[in-house]
Coordinates of C-alpha atoms in Angstrom, one line a residue:
Chain A
M1 CA -4.2 61.3 43.1
S2 CA -1.9 58.8 44.6
E3 CA 1.2 57.7 42.9
S4 CA 0.5 54.0 42.1
A5 CA 3.8 52.1 42.1
R6 CA 4.2 49.9 39.1
P7 CA 4.3 46.3 40.4
A8 CA 7.7 44.9 40.4
E9 CA 8.5 42.3 37.7
P10 CA 7.9 38.9 39.3
I11 CA 11.1 36.9 39.7
E12 CA 11.0 33.3 38.5
D13 CA 12.2 30.7 40.9
F14 CA 14.0 28.3 38.6
E15 CA 14.3 25.5 41.2
D16 CA 10.5 25.7 41.7
L17 CA 10.0 26.0 37.9
Y18 CA 11.8 22.7 37.4
D19 CA 10.0 20.9 40.2
S20 CA 6.5 22.3 39.7
A21 CA 6.5 22.9 36.0
P22 CA 3.2 21.9 34.3
C23 CA 5.1 19.0 32.7
G24 CA 7.3 16.1 33.9
Y25 CA 11.1 16.2 33.5
L26 CA 13.4 13.3 33.4
S27 CA 17.2 13.4 32.7
L28 CA 18.8 10.1 31.6
T29 CA 22.5 9.1 31.7
D30 CA 24.0 7.8 28.4
D31 CA 22.9 4.3 29.3
G32 CA 19.3 5.2 29.9
R33 CA 19.2 5.6 33.7
I34 CA 17.3 8.3 35.4
F35 CA 19.6 10.7 37.3
L36 CA 17.2 13.6 37.8
A37 CA 13.4 13.7 38.0
N38 CA 11.1 16.6 38.9
R39 CA 8.4 16.6 41.5
R40 CA 5.6 16.7 38.8
I41 CA 6.5 13.4 37.2
S42 CA 7.0 11.9 40.7
Q43 CA 3.5 13.0 41.6
W44 CA 2.0 11.7 38.4
L45 CA 3.6 8.3 38.8
G46 CA 3.2 8.1 42.6
I47 CA 6.9 7.2 42.9
A48 CA 9.1 9.3 45.1
Q49 CA 11.8 11.4 43.3
A50 CA 14.5 9.6 45.2
E51 CA 13.1 6.2 44.1
L52 CA 13.1 7.2 40.5
I53 CA 16.8 7.9 40.5
G54 CA 18.9 5.1 39.2
R55 CA 16.1 3.2 37.5
R56 CA 16.1 2.6 33.8
I57 CA 13.5 4.5 31.8
Q58 CA 12.2 1.2 30.4
D59 CA 11.2 0.2 33.9
I60 CA 8.6 2.8 34.1
L61 CA 7.2 2.3 30.6
S62 CA 4.4 -0.1 29.5
V63 CA 5.7 -3.2 27.5
P64 CA 4.8 -1.7 24.1
G65 CA 6.3 1.6 25.2
R66 CA 9.5 -0.3 26.2
I67 CA 9.7 -2.0 22.8
F68 CA 9.0 1.2 20.9
Y69 CA 11.6 3.0 23.0
E70 CA 14.2 0.5 22.1
T71 CA 13.4 0.0 18.5
N72 CA 12.4 3.5 17.4
I73 CA 12.9 6.3 19.9
S74 CA 16.4 5.4 21.2
P75 CA 17.8 5.0 17.6
L76 CA 16.1 8.3 16.6
L77 CA 17.6 10.1 19.5
R78 CA 21.1 8.8 18.6
M79 CA 20.6 9.7 14.9
Q80 CA 19.0 13.2 15.1
G81 CA 19.6 14.2 18.7
F82 CA 15.9 14.7 19.5
V83 CA 12.4 13.3 19.1
D84 CA 9.1 15.2 19.2
E85 CA 5.5 14.3 20.0
V86 CA 6.1 10.6 20.8
A87 CA 3.2 8.8 22.5
M88 CA 4.3 6.8 25.5
D89 CA 2.5 5.1 28.4
F90 CA 4.3 5.5 31.7
L91 CA 3.5 3.2 34.6
T92 CA 2.6 4.3 38.1
A93 CA 3.8 2.6 41.3
D94 CA 0.7 0.4 41.0
R95 CA 1.5 -0.4 37.3
I96 CA -1.4 1.8 36.0
K97 CA -0.8 3.4 32.7
V98 CA -0.5 7.2 32.4
P99 CA -0.8 8.1 28.7
C100 CA 1.6 10.8 27.8
L101 CA 3.2 12.7 24.9
V102 CA 7.0 13.1 25.2
N103 CA 9.6 15.4 23.6
A104 CA 13.2 14.4 24.2
S105 CA 16.6 15.8 23.3
E106 CA 20.2 14.8 23.8
R107 CA 22.9 17.0 25.3
R108 CA 26.2 16.3 23.7
D109 CA 29.7 17.6 24.4
S110 CA 31.8 19.5 22.0
E111 CA 33.1 16.2 20.5
G112 CA 29.5 15.2 19.8
R113 CA 29.6 12.6 22.6
L114 CA 26.3 12.0 24.4
Q115 CA 26.3 13.5 27.9
F116 CA 22.7 12.9 28.8
T117 CA 19.1 12.9 27.5
R118 CA 16.3 15.2 28.7
L119 CA 12.7 14.2 28.5
A120 CA 9.7 16.6 28.8
I121 CA 6.6 14.6 29.5
F122 CA 3.0 15.8 29.1
Q123 CA 0.0 14.0 30.4
A124 CA -2.3 13.5 27.4
A125 CA -5.0 11.1 28.5
E126 CA -7.8 13.0 26.8
R127 CA -5.9 13.6 23.6
R128 CA -4.6 10.1 23.3
R129 CA -8.1 8.7 23.8
Y130 CA -9.4 11.0 21.1
E131 CA -6.6 10.0 18.7
R132 CA -7.2 6.3 19.5
A133 CA -10.9 6.8 18.6
L134 CA -9.9 8.4 15.3
I135 CA -7.5 5.5 14.6
D136 CA -10.2 2.9 15.5
T137 CA -12.7 4.7 13.2
A138 CA -10.2 4.8 10.3
E139 CA -9.4 1.1 10.8
A140 CA -13.1 0.2 10.9
T141 CA -13.7 2.2 7.7
R142 CA -10.8 0.6 6.0
A143 CA -12.0 -2.8 6.9
E144 CA -15.5 -2.0 5.7
V145 CA -14.2 -0.6 2.4
T146 CA -12.0 -3.7 1.8
S147 CA -14.9 -6.0 2.5
E148 CA -17.3 -4.0 0.2
R149 CA -14.7 -4.0 -2.5
E150 CA -14.3 -7.8 -2.3
T151 CA -18.1 -8.2 -2.3
S152 CA -18.5 -6.0 -5.4
Q153 CA -15.7 -7.8 -7.2
L154 CA -17.4 -11.1 -6.5
R155 CA -20.6 -9.7 -7.8
E156 CA -19.0 -8.5 -11.0
Q157 CA -17.3 -11.9 -11.4
F158 CA -20.7 -13.5 -10.9
I159 CA -22.2 -11.3 -13.6
A160 CA -19.4 -12.1 -16.0
V161 CA -19.8 -15.9 -15.4
L162 CA -23.6 -15.7 -15.6
G163 CA -23.5 -13.7 -18.9
H164 CA -21.1 -16.1 -20.3
D165 CA -23.2 -19.1 -19.3
L166 CA -26.4 -17.6 -20.8
R167 CA -24.8 -17.5 -24.2
N168 CA -25.0 -21.2 -24.8
P169 CA -28.8 -21.7 -24.3
L170 CA -29.4 -18.5 -26.3
A171 CA -27.3 -19.8 -29.2
S172 CA -29.4 -23.0 -29.1
I173 CA -32.6 -21.0 -29.3
A174 CA -31.2 -18.9 -32.1
S175 CA -30.3 -21.9 -34.2
G176 CA -33.7 -23.5 -33.5
V177 CA -35.4 -20.4 -34.7
R178 CA -33.2 -20.4 -37.8
L179 CA -33.9 -24.1 -38.4
L180 CA -37.7 -23.4 -38.3
T181 CA -37.4 -20.4 -40.5
D182 CA -35.3 -22.1 -43.2
R183 CA -36.7 -25.6 -43.2
E184 CA -40.3 -25.6 -42.0
T185 CA -43.5 -24.4 -43.7
L186 CA -45.3 -22.2 -41.3
S187 CA -48.5 -20.3 -41.2
V188 CA -48.3 -16.5 -41.5
K189 CA -48.9 -16.2 -37.8
G190 CA -46.1 -18.7 -37.1
Q191 CA -43.7 -16.8 -39.3
R192 CA -44.6 -13.6 -37.5
V193 CA -43.9 -15.2 -34.1
L194 CA -40.6 -16.5 -35.4
L195 CA -39.7 -13.0 -36.5
L196 CA -40.4 -11.6 -33.1
M197 CA -38.4 -14.4 -31.5
Q198 CA -35.5 -13.6 -33.7
G199 CA -35.6 -10.0 -32.7
S200 CA -35.8 -11.0 -29.0
V201 CA -32.9 -13.4 -29.3
G202 CA -30.9 -10.6 -31.0
R203 CA -31.7 -8.2 -28.2
A204 CA -30.9 -10.7 -25.5
S205 CA -27.6 -11.4 -27.1
D206 CA -26.8 -7.7 -27.3
L207 CA -27.6 -7.3 -23.6
I208 CA -25.3 -10.2 -22.7
D209 CA -22.5 -8.7 -24.8
N210 CA -23.0 -5.4 -23.0
V211 CA -23.1 -6.9 -19.6
L212 CA -20.0 -9.0 -20.3
D213 CA -18.1 -6.0 -21.6
F214 CA -19.1 -4.0 -18.6
A215 CA -18.0 -6.7 -16.2
R216 CA -14.8 -7.1 -18.0
G217 CA -14.2 -3.3 -17.9
R218 CA -14.8 -3.3 -14.1
L219 CA -12.6 -6.3 -13.6
G220 CA -9.8 -4.4 -15.2
G221 CA -9.8 -6.0 -18.7
G222 CA -11.3 -2.9 -20.4
I223 CA -12.6 -3.0 -24.0
T224 CA -10.2 -4.9 -26.1
L225 CA -10.1 -4.3 -29.9
N226 CA -9.5 -6.7 -32.7
R227 CA -8.8 -4.3 -35.5
D228 CA -8.9 -5.3 -39.1
A229 CA -7.6 -2.8 -41.7
Q230 CA -8.6 -4.7 -44.8
A231 CA -12.1 -6.1 -44.5
P232 CA -15.0 -3.9 -45.5
L233 CA -17.2 -2.3 -42.9
T234 CA -20.3 -1.5 -44.9
P235 CA -21.8 -5.1 -45.1
V236 CA -21.4 -5.5 -41.4
L237 CA -23.3 -2.3 -40.7
E238 CA -26.0 -3.3 -43.2
Q239 CA -26.4 -6.6 -41.4
V240 CA -27.0 -4.8 -38.1
V241 CA -29.6 -2.6 -39.7
G242 CA -31.2 -5.6 -41.4
E243 CA -31.6 -7.4 -38.1
I244 CA -33.3 -4.4 -36.5
V245 CA -35.5 -3.8 -39.5
S246 CA -36.7 -7.3 -39.5
A247 CA -37.4 -7.2 -35.7
S248 CA -39.3 -3.8 -36.1
P249 CA -40.8 -4.0 -39.5
E250 CA -43.2 -1.2 -38.7
R251 CA -40.4 1.4 -38.3
D252 CA -39.1 3.6 -41.1
I253 CA -35.3 3.1 -41.0
R254 CA -33.2 4.8 -43.7
T255 CA -29.5 4.4 -44.3
Y256 CA -27.0 6.7 -46.0
F257 CA -23.6 4.9 -46.3
A258 CA -20.7 6.6 -48.0
I259 CA -17.6 4.8 -46.7
A260 CA -14.3 4.8 -48.4
E261 CA -13.3 1.3 -47.5
P262 CA -11.4 -0.1 -45.8
I263 CA -11.7 1.4 -42.3
D264 CA -9.1 0.3 -39.8
C265 CA -11.4 -0.7 -36.9
D266 CA -12.8 -3.6 -34.9
R267 CA -15.9 -4.4 -37.1
T268 CA -17.6 -6.5 -34.5
R269 CA -17.3 -3.6 -32.0
I270 CA -18.5 -1.0 -34.4
S271 CA -21.5 -3.1 -35.2
Q272 CA -22.1 -3.5 -31.5
L273 CA -21.9 0.3 -31.2
L274 CA -24.4 0.7 -34.0
S275 CA -26.7 -1.9 -32.6
N276 CA -26.7 -0.2 -29.3
L277 CA -27.4 3.2 -30.8
L278 CA -30.1 1.9 -33.1
G279 CA -31.8 -0.1 -30.4
N280 CA -31.8 3.1 -28.4
A281 CA -33.4 5.0 -31.2
V282 CA -36.1 2.4 -31.8
M283 CA -36.9 2.3 -28.1
H284 CA -36.9 6.1 -27.3
G285 CA -37.6 7.7 -30.7
A286 CA -41.1 8.8 -31.8
K287 CA -42.7 5.8 -33.6
T288 CA -44.1 8.0 -36.3
E289 CA -40.8 9.5 -37.4
P290 CA -38.0 7.9 -39.4
I291 CA -34.7 6.9 -38.0
L292 CA -31.7 7.9 -40.1
I293 CA -28.3 6.2 -40.1
E294 CA -25.4 8.0 -41.7
A295 CA -22.0 6.5 -42.1
K296 CA -19.3 8.3 -44.0
S297 CA -15.5 8.8 -44.1
D298 CA -13.2 11.4 -45.4
R299 CA -9.4 11.4 -45.3
E300 CA -9.3 12.1 -41.6
R301 CA -12.3 10.6 -39.9
F302 CA -14.9 8.0 -40.0
T303 CA -18.3 9.1 -38.6
L304 CA -21.4 7.2 -37.9
S305 CA -24.6 8.8 -36.7
V306 CA -28.0 7.7 -35.7
V307 CA -30.9 10.3 -35.7
N308 CA -34.4 9.9 -34.4
G309 CA -37.3 12.2 -33.8
G310 CA -39.3 12.7 -30.6
R311 CA -38.9 14.5 -27.4
P312 CA -35.5 16.0 -26.6
I313 CA -33.2 14.5 -23.9
G314 CA -33.4 16.7 -20.8
E315 CA -30.3 18.5 -19.7
A316 CA -29.9 16.5 -16.5
A317 CA -30.2 13.2 -18.3
M318 CA -27.7 14.5 -20.9
A319 CA -25.0 14.8 -18.3
R320 CA -25.3 11.1 -17.2
L321 CA -26.2 9.6 -20.5
F322 CA -23.0 7.6 -20.9
Q323 CA -22.7 6.5 -17.4
P324 CA -23.4 2.8 -16.7
F325 CA -26.9 1.8 -15.5
F326 CA -28.4 5.1 -16.7
R327 CA -31.9 4.5 -17.9
G328 CA -33.6 7.8 -18.5
E329 CA -37.2 8.0 -17.4
I330 CA -38.3 4.4 -17.1
R331 CA -41.5 3.8 -18.9
P332 CA -43.3 0.4 -19.2
N333 CA -41.8 -2.0 -21.7
Q334 CA -38.6 0.0 -21.8
L335 CA -36.6 -1.9 -19.3
G336 CA -33.0 -2.4 -20.0
L337 CA -29.8 -2.4 -18.0
G338 CA -28.8 1.0 -19.2
L339 CA -25.4 -0.3 -20.4
G340 CA -25.9 0.2 -24.1
L341 CA -24.7 3.9 -24.4
H342 CA -22.0 3.3 -21.8
I343 CA -20.5 0.4 -23.8
A344 CA -20.9 2.4 -27.0
S345 CA -18.9 5.3 -25.6
E346 CA -16.3 2.9 -24.3
I347 CA -16.0 1.3 -27.8
A348 CA -15.6 4.8 -29.2
K349 CA -12.8 5.6 -26.7
A350 CA -11.1 2.3 -27.5
H351 CA -10.9 3.5 -31.1
E352 CA -9.4 6.8 -29.9
G353 CA -12.7 8.4 -31.0
E354 CA -15.7 9.9 -29.2
L355 CA -19.4 9.5 -29.0
T356 CA -21.4 12.7 -28.8
V357 CA -25.1 13.6 -28.6
A358 CA -27.1 16.6 -29.7
S359 CA -30.8 16.8 -28.9
D360 CA -33.4 19.4 -29.6
E361 CA -37.1 19.7 -30.2
S362 CA -36.9 18.1 -33.7
H363 CA -34.1 15.5 -33.5
T364 CA -31.8 13.6 -31.3
R365 CA -28.5 12.7 -32.9
F366 CA -25.8 10.4 -31.6
T367 CA -22.5 10.7 -33.5
F368 CA -19.6 8.4 -33.3
S369 CA -16.4 9.8 -34.8
M370 CA -13.0 8.2 -34.9
P371 CA -9.7 9.3 -36.5
L372 CA -8.3 7.4 -39.4
A373 CA -4.6 8.1 -38.6
R374 CA -4.0 4.4 -38.3
R375 CA -5.3 3.9 -41.8
V376 CA -3.0 1.6 -43.8
E377 CA -2.4 3.3 -47.2
D378 CA -2.6 1.1 -50.2
P379 CA 0.9 0.1 -51.2
D380 CA 1.7 1.2 -54.7
Chain B
M1 CA 12.0 -2.8 -10.9
S2 CA 15.2 -4.6 -10.1
V3 CA 16.0 -6.3 -6.8
L4 CA 18.6 -3.7 -6.1
Q5 CA 16.1 -0.9 -6.5
R6 CA 13.4 -2.7 -4.7
N7 CA 15.5 -3.0 -1.6
N8 CA 17.3 0.3 -2.0
V9 CA 20.7 -1.4 -2.1
Q10 CA 23.6 0.9 -1.5
L11 CA 27.1 -0.3 -2.3
A12 CA 30.4 1.2 -1.0
G13 CA 33.9 0.2 -0.1
Q14 CA 36.5 -2.0 -1.9
G15 CA 37.9 -5.4 -1.1
D16 CA 37.9 -9.1 -2.0
R17 CA 35.2 -9.9 0.4
A18 CA 31.7 -8.4 0.8
M19 CA 30.0 -7.5 4.1
V20 CA 26.2 -7.3 4.0
F21 CA 24.4 -5.2 6.7
A22 CA 20.8 -5.8 7.5
H23 CA 18.6 -3.5 9.7
G24 CA 15.9 -4.8 12.0
F25 CA 12.4 -3.7 13.0
G26 CA 11.8 0.0 13.5
C27 CA 14.2 1.9 11.3
D28 CA 16.2 1.4 8.1
Q29 CA 19.8 1.0 6.8
N30 CA 20.8 4.2 8.5
M31 CA 21.1 2.1 11.6
W32 CA 24.5 1.1 10.3
R33 CA 25.7 4.7 9.6
L34 CA 28.2 4.6 12.4
V35 CA 29.5 1.1 11.7
A36 CA 29.5 0.3 8.0
P37 CA 31.9 3.0 6.9
A38 CA 34.6 1.5 9.1
F39 CA 34.7 -1.5 6.9
E40 CA 34.8 0.3 3.5
D41 CA 38.6 0.0 3.5
G42 CA 39.0 -3.7 2.9
Y43 CA 35.4 -4.8 2.2
R44 CA 32.7 -4.2 -0.4
T45 CA 29.9 -3.0 1.9
I46 CA 26.3 -3.7 1.0
L47 CA 23.4 -1.9 2.8
F48 CA 19.8 -2.3 2.0
D49 CA 16.3 -1.5 3.3
Q50 CA 13.9 -4.4 4.0
V51 CA 10.8 -4.1 1.7
G52 CA 8.3 -1.9 3.6
S53 CA 11.0 0.1 5.4
G54 CA 13.2 3.1 4.5
A55 CA 13.4 3.9 0.9
S56 CA 12.5 0.4 -0.3
D57 CA 9.8 0.1 -3.0
L58 CA 6.6 0.2 -1.1
S59 CA 4.6 -1.1 -4.0
A60 CA 6.6 -4.3 -3.8
Y61 CA 5.1 -4.8 -0.3
S62 CA 2.1 -7.0 0.3
A63 CA 1.0 -8.5 3.6
D64 CA 0.5 -11.8 2.0
R65 CA 4.0 -12.0 0.5
Y66 CA 5.7 -10.8 3.7
G67 CA 3.8 -13.0 6.0
D68 CA 6.9 -14.6 7.6
L69 CA 10.6 -14.0 8.0
Q70 CA 11.4 -16.5 5.2
A71 CA 10.1 -13.9 2.7
Y72 CA 12.6 -11.4 3.9
A73 CA 15.3 -14.1 3.8
D74 CA 14.3 -14.9 0.2
D75 CA 14.8 -11.2 -0.6
L76 CA 18.2 -11.3 1.0
V77 CA 19.2 -14.3 -1.0
E78 CA 18.0 -12.5 -4.2
I79 CA 20.1 -9.5 -3.4
C80 CA 23.2 -11.6 -2.8
R81 CA 22.7 -13.6 -6.0
E82 CA 22.2 -10.4 -8.0
L83 CA 25.6 -9.2 -6.6
A84 CA 27.1 -12.7 -7.1
L85 CA 28.2 -12.9 -3.5
H86 CA 30.0 -15.9 -2.1
D87 CA 31.4 -16.5 1.4
A88 CA 30.5 -13.0 2.4
V89 CA 30.2 -11.6 5.9
F90 CA 26.6 -11.1 7.1
V91 CA 25.9 -8.6 9.8
G92 CA 22.3 -8.5 10.9
H93 CA 20.7 -6.5 13.7
S94 CA 17.7 -7.6 15.8
V95 CA 15.1 -9.5 13.7
S96 CA 17.5 -9.4 10.7
A97 CA 19.9 -11.6 12.6
M98 CA 17.4 -14.4 12.1
I99 CA 16.6 -13.3 8.6
G100 CA 20.3 -13.8 7.9
V101 CA 20.3 -17.3 9.5
L102 CA 17.3 -18.3 7.3
A103 CA 19.1 -17.0 4.2
S104 CA 22.2 -18.9 5.0
L105 CA 20.2 -22.1 5.4
S106 CA 18.5 -21.4 2.0
D107 CA 22.0 -21.0 0.4
P108 CA 24.9 -21.9 2.6
S109 CA 27.4 -20.7 -0.1
L110 CA 26.4 -17.0 0.4
F111 CA 27.8 -16.3 3.9
A112 CA 31.0 -17.7 5.4
D113 CA 30.5 -15.6 8.6
L114 CA 27.4 -14.5 10.4
V115 CA 27.5 -11.6 12.9
L116 CA 24.2 -11.6 14.8
V117 CA 23.7 -8.3 16.7
S118 CA 21.1 -8.5 19.5
P119 CA 19.5 -11.6 18.0
S120 CA 16.4 -13.4 19.3
P121 CA 15.1 -16.7 17.9
R122 CA 11.8 -16.2 19.8
Y123 CA 10.6 -13.2 21.7
I124 CA 7.7 -14.8 23.5
D125 CA 8.2 -17.0 26.6
D126 CA 7.6 -20.7 26.0
G127 CA 7.8 -23.1 28.9
A128 CA 11.3 -23.1 30.2
Y129 CA 12.4 -20.8 27.4
L130 CA 12.3 -17.1 28.4
G131 CA 12.1 -14.8 25.4
G132 CA 11.2 -11.8 27.6
F133 CA 7.6 -11.2 26.5
T134 CA 4.2 -12.8 26.9
A135 CA 1.8 -13.3 24.0
A136 CA -0.4 -10.6 25.6
D137 CA 2.5 -8.2 25.6
I138 CA 2.9 -8.6 21.9
D139 CA -0.8 -8.2 21.3
E140 CA -0.7 -5.0 23.2
L141 CA 2.3 -3.8 21.2
L142 CA 0.5 -4.4 17.9
E143 CA -2.5 -2.6 19.2
S144 CA -0.5 0.4 20.3
L145 CA 1.8 0.9 17.4
A146 CA -0.7 3.1 15.6
D147 CA -0.4 5.7 18.4
N148 CA 3.0 6.7 17.1
H149 CA 2.2 6.7 13.4
L150 CA -0.3 9.6 13.4
G151 CA 1.8 11.7 11.2
W152 CA 1.9 9.2 8.4
S153 CA 0.0 9.7 5.3
A154 CA 0.3 8.3 1.8
L155 CA 0.9 11.9 0.6
M156 CA 4.0 12.3 2.7
A157 CA 5.4 8.9 1.8
P158 CA 7.5 10.0 -1.2
V159 CA 9.0 12.8 0.9
I160 CA 9.7 10.6 3.8
M161 CA 11.1 7.8 1.7
G162 CA 14.0 10.0 0.9
N163 CA 14.3 12.6 -1.8
P164 CA 18.0 12.9 -2.6
D165 CA 17.4 15.9 -4.9
R166 CA 15.7 17.9 -2.2
P167 CA 17.2 17.0 1.1
E168 CA 15.6 20.1 2.8
L169 CA 12.2 18.4 2.4
S170 CA 13.2 15.5 4.6
E171 CA 14.9 17.8 7.1
E172 CA 11.6 19.4 7.9
L173 CA 10.2 16.0 8.8
T174 CA 11.5 14.8 12.2
N175 CA 11.7 11.1 13.0
S176 CA 11.9 10.5 9.3
F177 CA 14.2 7.5 9.1
C178 CA 12.0 5.5 11.5
R179 CA 8.8 6.4 9.7
T180 CA 6.9 3.6 8.2
D181 CA 3.4 3.1 6.8
P182 CA 1.6 2.1 10.0
A183 CA -0.1 -0.9 8.4
I184 CA 3.3 -2.2 7.3
A185 CA 4.9 -1.4 10.7
K186 CA 2.2 -3.5 12.3
D187 CA 2.7 -6.4 9.9
F188 CA 6.4 -6.4 10.4
A189 CA 6.1 -6.2 14.1
R190 CA 3.7 -9.1 14.1
V191 CA 6.0 -11.2 11.9
T192 CA 9.0 -10.2 14.0
F193 CA 7.6 -10.7 17.5
T194 CA 5.7 -13.9 16.8
S195 CA 8.5 -15.6 15.0
D196 CA 10.1 -18.8 16.3
N197 CA 13.4 -19.8 14.7
R198 CA 14.8 -21.9 17.6
T199 CA 14.9 -25.1 15.6
D200 CA 16.8 -23.4 12.7
L201 CA 19.8 -22.5 14.9
S202 CA 21.3 -26.0 15.0
K203 CA 21.3 -26.2 11.2
V204 CA 23.7 -23.2 10.8
T205 CA 27.0 -24.1 9.3
A206 CA 28.6 -20.7 8.9
R207 CA 31.0 -19.3 11.6
T208 CA 28.9 -17.3 13.9
L209 CA 29.5 -14.4 16.3
I210 CA 26.8 -13.1 18.6
L211 CA 27.0 -9.5 19.9
Q212 CA 25.0 -9.1 23.0
C213 CA 24.3 -6.0 25.2
R214 CA 24.3 -6.1 28.9
E215 CA 20.8 -4.7 29.4
D216 CA 18.6 -5.3 26.4
A217 CA 14.8 -5.1 27.0
I218 CA 14.2 -6.7 23.6
A219 CA 16.8 -9.5 23.5
P220 CA 18.0 -10.2 27.0
V221 CA 21.3 -11.8 27.8
Q222 CA 19.8 -15.3 28.4
V223 CA 18.4 -15.2 24.9
G224 CA 21.8 -14.4 23.4
E225 CA 23.3 -17.3 25.4
Y226 CA 20.5 -19.5 24.0
V227 CA 21.5 -18.6 20.5
R228 CA 25.2 -19.3 21.3
D229 CA 24.4 -22.7 22.9
H230 CA 22.4 -23.8 19.8
I231 CA 24.6 -22.7 17.0
A232 CA 27.5 -25.1 16.9
G233 CA 30.9 -23.5 17.4
S234 CA 29.5 -20.0 17.8
E235 CA 30.9 -17.4 20.2
M236 CA 29.2 -14.6 22.0
V237 CA 30.7 -11.3 22.9
L238 CA 29.0 -9.3 25.7
L239 CA 29.4 -5.7 24.7
D240 CA 29.9 -3.0 27.3
A241 CA 26.7 -1.3 26.1
T242 CA 23.0 -1.2 27.1
G243 CA 19.9 -1.2 25.1
H244 CA 19.0 -3.0 21.9
C245 CA 21.0 -1.0 19.4
P246 CA 24.7 -1.1 20.1
N247 CA 25.2 -0.2 16.4
L248 CA 24.1 3.3 17.4
S249 CA 24.9 3.4 21.1
A250 CA 28.3 1.7 21.1
P251 CA 29.5 1.6 17.4
Q252 CA 33.2 1.4 18.3
N253 CA 32.7 -1.7 20.4
V254 CA 30.7 -3.3 17.6
I255 CA 33.3 -2.4 15.0
A256 CA 36.1 -3.8 17.2
A257 CA 34.2 -7.1 17.9
I258 CA 33.5 -7.6 14.2
R259 CA 37.1 -6.9 13.3
A260 CA 38.4 -9.3 15.8
F261 CA 36.1 -12.0 14.4
V262 CA 36.5 -11.8 10.7

């Protein structure tokens, strides 16, 4: 067994380390001139070491690199004494760019005066190309998002304008129908047709209101309330029910109102909410079962619920019920925009209240509930 | 948000006259760290960050509003009016030299003296005029700026933008005082390097001093001479300094030249 001598520790050759290090080294005088350069950087740039000496660092940088050096790197060096991970393009003797990453630090004397600046330069063509691709992708994505956003805003504005413009002809139709109902003698069949038309006009008008509210909400306006703490709510709710009853005379719709008036709320909005809930119940509830509307108030809260029979709402549907454009399982003759419940829940929120739903095999119940904290007490 | 908060205006010093320092493209009011304190004994010193730079209110920035140098000049006028300045000394570096010129044309009562440090009324060559760059150079600059703003993210912005209560946070971040939202840096670079204020020079009525470095890759000597030749009665001092930022590389020379002038 031979005695194997431990190999001697290798001795680093510092002169060679400087010249052949796997990175370029430059040392700059206080006014930015190269006074020392290693062989590596000389090889990369194809410029002899001796020829680099005395040149200004800016002379071997690309134009953007030169501007960035003057406006950012040089101030940073003076302020903090170093910079790390700066991207710079150096220029070869043939003015071809060599993409690099650079760390630099200042050497200062005991008084803090700058003696010289050292640069360590790493070729980074691959990495810089990869980063450039990332930046390009990010910029392309940003441009796409901006353009999409503009398009969708335009679309929403268009919807808002369209909805608004539809109101006028619809109002003419409504007053025409009213005129015929009040002033003309019509056959039984004619009266039935007018009744249907009235219901359709009402529904169309509700749809427009919902679309307008939705567009306004998306455009940043949100649901605005016009509260009235004095006027009674019951007659307004009764009117909504009356309209639906006359449009769907075959349905059994029952009301239980026990409201301690007045309720401090936006009555137009609450009737829009009820109209949406009731329209929903008529459309989706079992035709053979009654629809119940309960409205009541105690000292703390006002609650309004609409109950219908029929199949329960599935769990998946439940989760998205109040989202805009949700339409459940679409069946023939049940087309709508799917905004009704969304707007109703927005109206509830605007009243600092909530809209909830409970659904089982026997009933589906939507309940709107709002606090009465804002209630104005009778002065006495 | 008030104008003074928007531009992160910092007041120091005492005296009858005010001296306003404006930083150029690239960094923020820290550029004056080695110069401004020398004037605190005798002057009210006013430092600020251009909107989009330093600790200015980034939410006040929009590319539309800051589409030209006049918008920055308007901000400067607002700051001066807010502080009720009259016949103040304006010291502007780099692009802010021209911003000061525009502000003094908007309201000549604001500044009695203009000190233009490394100014350029136009960076791009134009016929016989040699600004130092071609249009293609500037396009290349705008393209490449993002290469050095990789570390930026909106999340880091509040930290970078200065957090006086927790200085250790910013110390962890190198290069912090030159960090800018890359999109804003690109806009500001475009506005700066495509500006042309040559025709404004002859309208200047304030006393004007031009401080020029010997070797400045951004604003070469012939550009400083052009400014001197076109502002009536102005004088130019050639500093014994190289580079574009004598306020950092040769602060004593800058201080001495300003003192001799005002």
